[in-house]
Short mmCIF file of C-alpha atoms in Angstrom, two decimals:
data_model
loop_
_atom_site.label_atom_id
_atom_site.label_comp_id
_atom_site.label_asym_id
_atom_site.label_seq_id
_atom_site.Cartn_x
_atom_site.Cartn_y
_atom_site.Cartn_z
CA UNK Q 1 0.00 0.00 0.00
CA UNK Q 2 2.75 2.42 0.76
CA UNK Q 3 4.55 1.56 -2.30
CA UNK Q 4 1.20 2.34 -4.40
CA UNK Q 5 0.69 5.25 -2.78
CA UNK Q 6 4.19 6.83 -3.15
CA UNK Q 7 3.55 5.91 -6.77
CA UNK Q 8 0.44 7.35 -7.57
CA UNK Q 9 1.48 10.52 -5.95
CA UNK Q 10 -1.32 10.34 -3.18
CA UNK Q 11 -1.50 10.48 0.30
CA UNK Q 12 -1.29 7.61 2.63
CA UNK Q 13 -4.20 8.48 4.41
CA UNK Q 14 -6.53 8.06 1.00
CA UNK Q 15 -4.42 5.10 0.00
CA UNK Q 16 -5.47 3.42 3.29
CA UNK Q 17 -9.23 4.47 3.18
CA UNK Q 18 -9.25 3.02 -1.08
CA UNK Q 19 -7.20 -0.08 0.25
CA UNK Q 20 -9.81 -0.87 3.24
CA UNK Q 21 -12.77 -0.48 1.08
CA UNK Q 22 -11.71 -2.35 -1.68
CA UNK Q 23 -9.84 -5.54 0.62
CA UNK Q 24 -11.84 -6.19 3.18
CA UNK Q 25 -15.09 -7.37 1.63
CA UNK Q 26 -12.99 -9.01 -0.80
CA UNK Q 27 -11.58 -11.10 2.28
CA UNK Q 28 -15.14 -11.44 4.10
CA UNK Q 29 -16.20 -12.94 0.81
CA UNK Q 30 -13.02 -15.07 0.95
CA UNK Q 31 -13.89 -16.27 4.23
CA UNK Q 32 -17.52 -17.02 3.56
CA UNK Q 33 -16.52 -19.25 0.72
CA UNK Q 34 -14.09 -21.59 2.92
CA UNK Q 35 -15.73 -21.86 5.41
CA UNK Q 36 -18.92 -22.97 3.17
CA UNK Q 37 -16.28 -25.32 1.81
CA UNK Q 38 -15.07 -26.94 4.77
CA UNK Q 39 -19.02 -27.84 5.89
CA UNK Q 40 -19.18 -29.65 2.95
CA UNK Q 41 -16.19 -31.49 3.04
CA UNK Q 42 -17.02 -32.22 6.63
CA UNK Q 43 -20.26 -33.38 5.42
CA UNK Q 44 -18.75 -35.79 2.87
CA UNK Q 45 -16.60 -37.26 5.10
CA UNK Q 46 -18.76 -37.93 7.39
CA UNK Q 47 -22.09 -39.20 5.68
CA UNK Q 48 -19.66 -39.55 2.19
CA UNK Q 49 -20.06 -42.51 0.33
CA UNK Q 50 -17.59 -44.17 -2.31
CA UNK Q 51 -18.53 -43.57 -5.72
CA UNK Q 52 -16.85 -43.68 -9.25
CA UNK Q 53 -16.58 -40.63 -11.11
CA UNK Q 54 -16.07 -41.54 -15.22
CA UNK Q 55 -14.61 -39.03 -17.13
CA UNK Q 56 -17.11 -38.45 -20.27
CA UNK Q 57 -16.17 -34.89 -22.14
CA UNK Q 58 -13.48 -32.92 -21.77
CA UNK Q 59 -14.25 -28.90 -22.47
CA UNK Q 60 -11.51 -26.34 -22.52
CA UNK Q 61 -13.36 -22.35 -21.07
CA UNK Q 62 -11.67 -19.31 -20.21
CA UNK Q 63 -11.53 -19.02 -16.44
CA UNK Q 64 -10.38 -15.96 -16.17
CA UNK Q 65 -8.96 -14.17 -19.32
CA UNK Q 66 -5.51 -15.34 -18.47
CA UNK Q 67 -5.72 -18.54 -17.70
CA UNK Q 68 -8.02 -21.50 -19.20
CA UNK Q 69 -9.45 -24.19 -17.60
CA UNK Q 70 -11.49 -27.43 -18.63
CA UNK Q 71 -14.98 -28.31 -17.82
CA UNK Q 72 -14.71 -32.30 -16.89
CA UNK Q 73 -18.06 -33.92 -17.82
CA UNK Q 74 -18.45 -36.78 -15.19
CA UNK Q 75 -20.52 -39.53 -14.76
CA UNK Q 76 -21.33 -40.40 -10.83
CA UNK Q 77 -22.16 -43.54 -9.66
CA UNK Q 78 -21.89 -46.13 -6.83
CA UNK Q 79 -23.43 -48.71 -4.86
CA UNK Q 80 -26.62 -47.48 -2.80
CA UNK Q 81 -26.61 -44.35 -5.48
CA UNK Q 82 -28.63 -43.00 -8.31
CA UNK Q 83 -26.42 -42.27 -11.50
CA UNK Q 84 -25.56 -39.15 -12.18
CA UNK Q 85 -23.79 -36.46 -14.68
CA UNK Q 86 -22.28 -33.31 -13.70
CA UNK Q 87 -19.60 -30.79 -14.31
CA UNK Q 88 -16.48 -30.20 -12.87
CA UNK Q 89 -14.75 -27.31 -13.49
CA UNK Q 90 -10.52 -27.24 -12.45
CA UNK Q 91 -7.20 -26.21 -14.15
CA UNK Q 92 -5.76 -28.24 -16.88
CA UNK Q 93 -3.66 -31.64 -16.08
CA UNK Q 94 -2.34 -33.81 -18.45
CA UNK Q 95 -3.73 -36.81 -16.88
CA UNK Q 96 -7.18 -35.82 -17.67
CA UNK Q 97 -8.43 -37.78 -20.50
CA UNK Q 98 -12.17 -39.34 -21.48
CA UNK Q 99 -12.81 -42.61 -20.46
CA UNK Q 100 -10.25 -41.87 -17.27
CA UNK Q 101 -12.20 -43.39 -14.12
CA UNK Q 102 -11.36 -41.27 -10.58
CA UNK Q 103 -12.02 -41.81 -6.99
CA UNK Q 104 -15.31 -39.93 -5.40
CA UNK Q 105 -17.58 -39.12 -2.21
CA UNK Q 106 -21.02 -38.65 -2.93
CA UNK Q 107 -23.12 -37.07 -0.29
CA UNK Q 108 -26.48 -39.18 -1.09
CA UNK Q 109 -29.08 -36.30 0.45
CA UNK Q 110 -27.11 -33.32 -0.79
CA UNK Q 111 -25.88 -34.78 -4.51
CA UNK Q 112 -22.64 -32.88 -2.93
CA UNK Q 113 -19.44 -34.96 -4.50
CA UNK Q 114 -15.60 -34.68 -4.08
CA UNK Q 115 -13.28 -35.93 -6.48
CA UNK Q 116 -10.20 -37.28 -5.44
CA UNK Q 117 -7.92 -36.61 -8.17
#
């Protein structure tokens, strides 16, 4: 922050004030979203059960103008578990291929999954 503000030529106070309204929601939202995360995985591991995530399609998006990602098309299933097909978004990886069968959890009253990858 100092070094911005020495660079734009403004004052530290200003810098501070622009700095705290711009970071701090971004970290409350931050915040929010892990610990949302970590009831979930909590959830899976504790009601989780073992299920087999097929890779079907393979879809390359733009995450975030820089940087692309694929969309994994993924078929769900397991014992004690209705089959079904969802979309995993994540970062590229060589490994990733169609046909590729992965490790999952499968919360059966949420439809919540983890793939362990």
């Amino acid at each position: 922050m100092l070094g911005f503000a020495l660079l734009a030529g403004a004052e530290l106070t200003v810098m501070g004030i622009v700095f705290t309204v711009v970071f701090v929601p971004l970290g409350l939202a931050f915040w929010g979203n892990t610990v949302v995360d970590r009831e979930h995985n909590r959830r899976l591991d504790a009601v989780g059960v073992p299920a087999t995530a097929e890779i079907t399609d393979l879809t390359d998006f733009d995450w975030s103008g820089e940087e692309s990602g694929v969309a994994v098309g993924l078929r769900v299933s397991g014992p004690g578990l209705r089959t079904f097909e969802t979309t995993w978004k994540r970062t590229h990886h060589p490994a990733l291929r169609v046909g590729l069968r992965l490790t999952a959890v499968v919360d059966p009253s949420g439809g919540r999954f983890r793939v362990e990858f």
